[in-house]
Coordinates of C-alpha atoms in Angstrom, one line a residue:
M1 CA -9.3 -31.7 -31.9
S2 CA -12.8 -30.3 -31.1
E3 CA -12.8 -32.1 -27.7
L4 CA -9.4 -30.5 -26.9
L5 CA -10.7 -27.1 -27.9
G6 CA -13.9 -27.6 -26.0
G7 CA -11.9 -28.6 -22.9
A8 CA -9.8 -25.4 -23.3
V9 CA -12.9 -23.2 -23.6
K10 CA -14.4 -24.9 -20.5
T11 CA -11.2 -24.4 -18.5
L12 CA -11.1 -20.8 -19.6
F13 CA -14.7 -20.2 -18.6
V14 CA -14.2 -21.8 -15.2
T15 CA -11.1 -19.8 -14.6
V16 CA -12.8 -16.5 -15.6
L17 CA -15.8 -17.4 -13.4
Y18 CA -13.7 -18.3 -10.4
T19 CA -11.6 -15.1 -10.8
A20 CA -14.8 -13.0 -11.0
L21 CA -16.2 -14.6 -7.9
A22 CA -12.9 -14.4 -6.0
F23 CA -12.5 -10.7 -6.8
G24 CA -16.2 -9.8 -6.5
A25 CA -16.2 -8.8 -2.9
N26 CA -13.7 -6.0 -3.3
A27 CA -14.3 -5.1 -7.0
A28 CA -17.1 -2.6 -6.3
L29 CA -15.2 -0.9 -3.4
A30 CA -12.0 -0.7 -5.4
G31 CA -13.8 1.1 -8.2
S32 CA -16.5 3.8 -8.0
D33 CA -17.4 3.4 -4.3
L34 CA -13.8 4.0 -3.2
A35 CA -13.3 6.8 -5.7
G36 CA -16.5 8.5 -4.4
L37 CA -14.9 8.9 -1.0
R38 CA -12.1 11.1 -2.3
E39 CA -12.3 14.7 -1.3
G40 CA -9.8 17.5 -1.1
D41 CA -6.2 16.2 -1.2
M42 CA -7.4 12.6 -1.6
K43 CA -8.6 13.5 -5.2
K44 CA -5.0 12.8 -6.1
L45 CA -5.5 9.2 -5.1
V46 CA -5.8 7.2 -8.3
V47 CA -8.2 4.3 -7.8
H48 CA -7.7 1.4 -10.2
G49 CA -10.7 -0.1 -12.0
D50 CA -9.2 -3.6 -11.3
P51 CA -6.9 -4.4 -8.4
M52 CA -3.3 -5.2 -9.5
P53 CA -0.9 -7.7 -8.0
V54 CA 2.0 -6.3 -5.9
S55 CA 5.6 -7.2 -6.6
E56 CA 7.2 -10.2 -5.0
E57 CA 10.5 -8.4 -4.7
T58 CA 11.9 -8.2 -1.2
F59 CA 12.8 -5.3 1.2
T60 CA 14.7 -5.3 4.5
T61 CA 12.7 -4.8 7.7
G62 CA 13.9 -2.5 10.5
E63 CA 15.1 -5.7 12.2
G64 CA 17.2 -6.7 9.3
A65 CA 15.0 -9.6 8.0
E66 CA 13.8 -10.0 4.4
A67 CA 10.1 -9.4 3.8
R68 CA 7.6 -9.0 0.9
L69 CA 4.5 -6.9 0.6
T70 CA 2.6 -10.1 0.2
D71 CA 3.6 -10.9 3.8
Y72 CA 0.8 -8.5 4.9
K73 CA -1.9 -10.4 3.1
G74 CA -5.0 -10.5 5.3
K75 CA -4.9 -6.9 6.3
V76 CA -5.4 -3.6 4.5
T77 CA -2.0 -2.0 4.0
L78 CA -1.0 1.5 3.2
V79 CA 2.6 1.3 1.8
N80 CA 4.6 4.5 1.7
F81 CA 7.8 4.8 -0.2
W82 CA 10.0 7.7 1.2
A83 CA 13.5 9.0 1.8
T84 CA 15.3 11.0 4.4
W85 CA 16.1 13.8 1.9
C86 CA 12.4 14.1 0.8
A87 CA 10.8 17.3 2.2
P88 CA 7.2 16.2 1.3
C89 CA 7.9 12.9 3.1
R90 CA 8.8 14.8 6.2
K91 CA 5.5 16.7 5.9
E92 CA 3.2 13.7 5.5
M93 CA 4.9 11.1 7.7
P94 CA 3.3 12.3 11.0
M95 CA -0.1 12.0 9.3
L96 CA 0.6 8.4 8.3
A97 CA 1.6 7.8 11.9
E98 CA -1.8 9.2 12.9
L99 CA -3.5 6.6 10.6
Q100 CA -1.4 3.8 12.2
D101 CA -2.4 5.1 15.7
E102 CA -6.1 5.2 14.9
F103 CA -6.5 2.1 12.7
G104 CA -3.4 0.0 13.1
G105 CA -3.7 -3.6 14.3
E106 CA -5.1 -6.8 13.0
D107 CA -7.0 -5.2 10.1
F108 CA -4.7 -2.4 9.0
E109 CA -1.1 -1.4 8.9
V110 CA 1.0 1.5 7.6
V111 CA 4.2 0.1 6.1
T112 CA 6.9 2.7 5.5
I113 CA 9.8 1.7 3.2
A114 CA 12.8 4.0 2.7
V115 CA 14.1 3.9 -0.9
G116 CA 17.8 3.9 -1.8
R117 CA 20.8 4.6 0.3
N118 CA 19.2 5.9 3.5
A119 CA 21.5 5.2 6.4
R120 CA 19.8 3.7 9.5
P121 CA 21.0 6.5 11.8
A122 CA 19.6 9.1 9.4
M123 CA 16.3 7.3 9.2
E124 CA 16.1 7.2 13.0
K125 CA 17.0 10.9 13.2
F126 CA 14.3 11.7 10.6
F127 CA 11.6 9.9 12.6
E128 CA 12.9 11.5 15.9
E129 CA 12.8 15.0 14.5
I130 CA 9.2 14.7 13.3
G131 CA 8.0 12.8 16.4
V132 CA 7.2 9.5 14.7
T133 CA 7.6 6.5 17.0
D134 CA 5.3 3.8 15.7
L135 CA 6.1 3.4 12.0
P136 CA 8.6 0.8 10.7
L137 CA 12.1 1.7 9.5
H138 CA 12.1 -0.7 6.5
I139 CA 14.4 -0.1 3.6
D140 CA 14.6 -1.0 -0.1
R141 CA 18.3 -0.1 -0.5
P142 CA 18.8 -1.7 -3.9
M143 CA 15.5 -0.2 -5.0
T144 CA 14.4 -3.5 -6.6
L145 CA 10.9 -3.4 -4.9
S146 CA 10.4 0.3 -5.6
R147 CA 11.4 -0.1 -9.3
A148 CA 9.1 -3.2 -9.7
M149 CA 6.2 -1.2 -8.1
G150 CA 6.8 1.7 -10.6
V151 CA 7.9 4.2 -8.0
L152 CA 9.4 7.0 -10.0
G153 CA 9.4 9.9 -7.5
L154 CA 8.9 10.3 -3.7
P155 CA 6.7 10.0 -1.8
V156 CA 4.5 7.3 -3.3
T157 CA 1.7 5.8 -1.2
I158 CA 0.0 2.6 -2.3
L159 CA -3.3 1.2 -0.9
V160 CA -3.2 -2.6 -0.8
D161 CA -6.3 -4.7 -0.1
R162 CA -6.5 -7.8 2.2
E163 CA -5.8 -10.0 -0.8
G164 CA -2.5 -8.3 -1.4
R165 CA -3.6 -6.3 -4.5
E166 CA -2.9 -2.7 -5.2
V167 CA -6.2 -0.9 -5.4
A168 CA -5.1 2.7 -5.4
R169 CA -1.9 4.9 -5.6
L170 CA -1.0 8.5 -4.7
Q171 CA 2.1 10.2 -6.2
G172 CA 3.4 13.0 -4.0
D173 CA 2.4 14.0 -0.5
A174 CA -1.2 14.2 0.8
V175 CA -3.1 15.1 3.9
W176 CA -3.4 11.5 5.2
N177 CA -5.1 12.4 8.4
S178 CA -8.1 14.1 6.6
D179 CA -11.6 12.9 7.1
S180 CA -11.6 11.7 3.4
A181 CA -8.4 9.6 3.9
K182 CA -9.8 8.1 7.1
A183 CA -13.1 7.3 5.3
I184 CA -11.2 5.5 2.6
I185 CA -9.2 3.4 5.1
R186 CA -12.4 2.7 7.1
A187 CA -14.3 1.6 4.0
M188 CA -11.4 -0.8 3.0
I189 CA -11.2 -2.3 6.5
E190 CA -15.0 -2.7 6.8
D191 CA -15.3 -4.2 3.3
G192 CA -12.8 -7.0 4.2
A193 CA -14.4 -7.6 7.5
E194 CA -17.8 -8.3 5.8
G195 CA -16.3 -10.8 3.4

């Protein structure tokens, strides 16, 4: 019995040690360092003490394929849940497009996901009216992903690290093209590039 208990304790210790080492590279940034970059509107960004896993629920891409947030593993992702009827979404979407223009590529991507019964033509018109051309028209029509991610109102924007973990969340709209927002994105990108 004591050998069995000793083995369980050893396994637990190794698991905790491995987890600490695996998360160590981003833990400091996801905590106080990242929080310290918040100024102005970005003070609404809630930085988690410990990164949290994202849901494995699916959404539909603009091309009609099934996708998951974990498909973006390897790059920093800013996931924005929105709807065509959402006035604050209309206000902030061009700022999110500016982030995509400035940082988008191999290390960073803005992923926009319409929630609920947004018709494709209405989504396209929404983007056309606000002059957004380079953000995706993904949709979570059954709202399974948004519910699993705890999205209770719109917009909600979630910052996901390269390991596919939620490190911060902002409820409501924000000035996403501010110096503070860009510093946060830049820090997340640079932190992963060093690791």
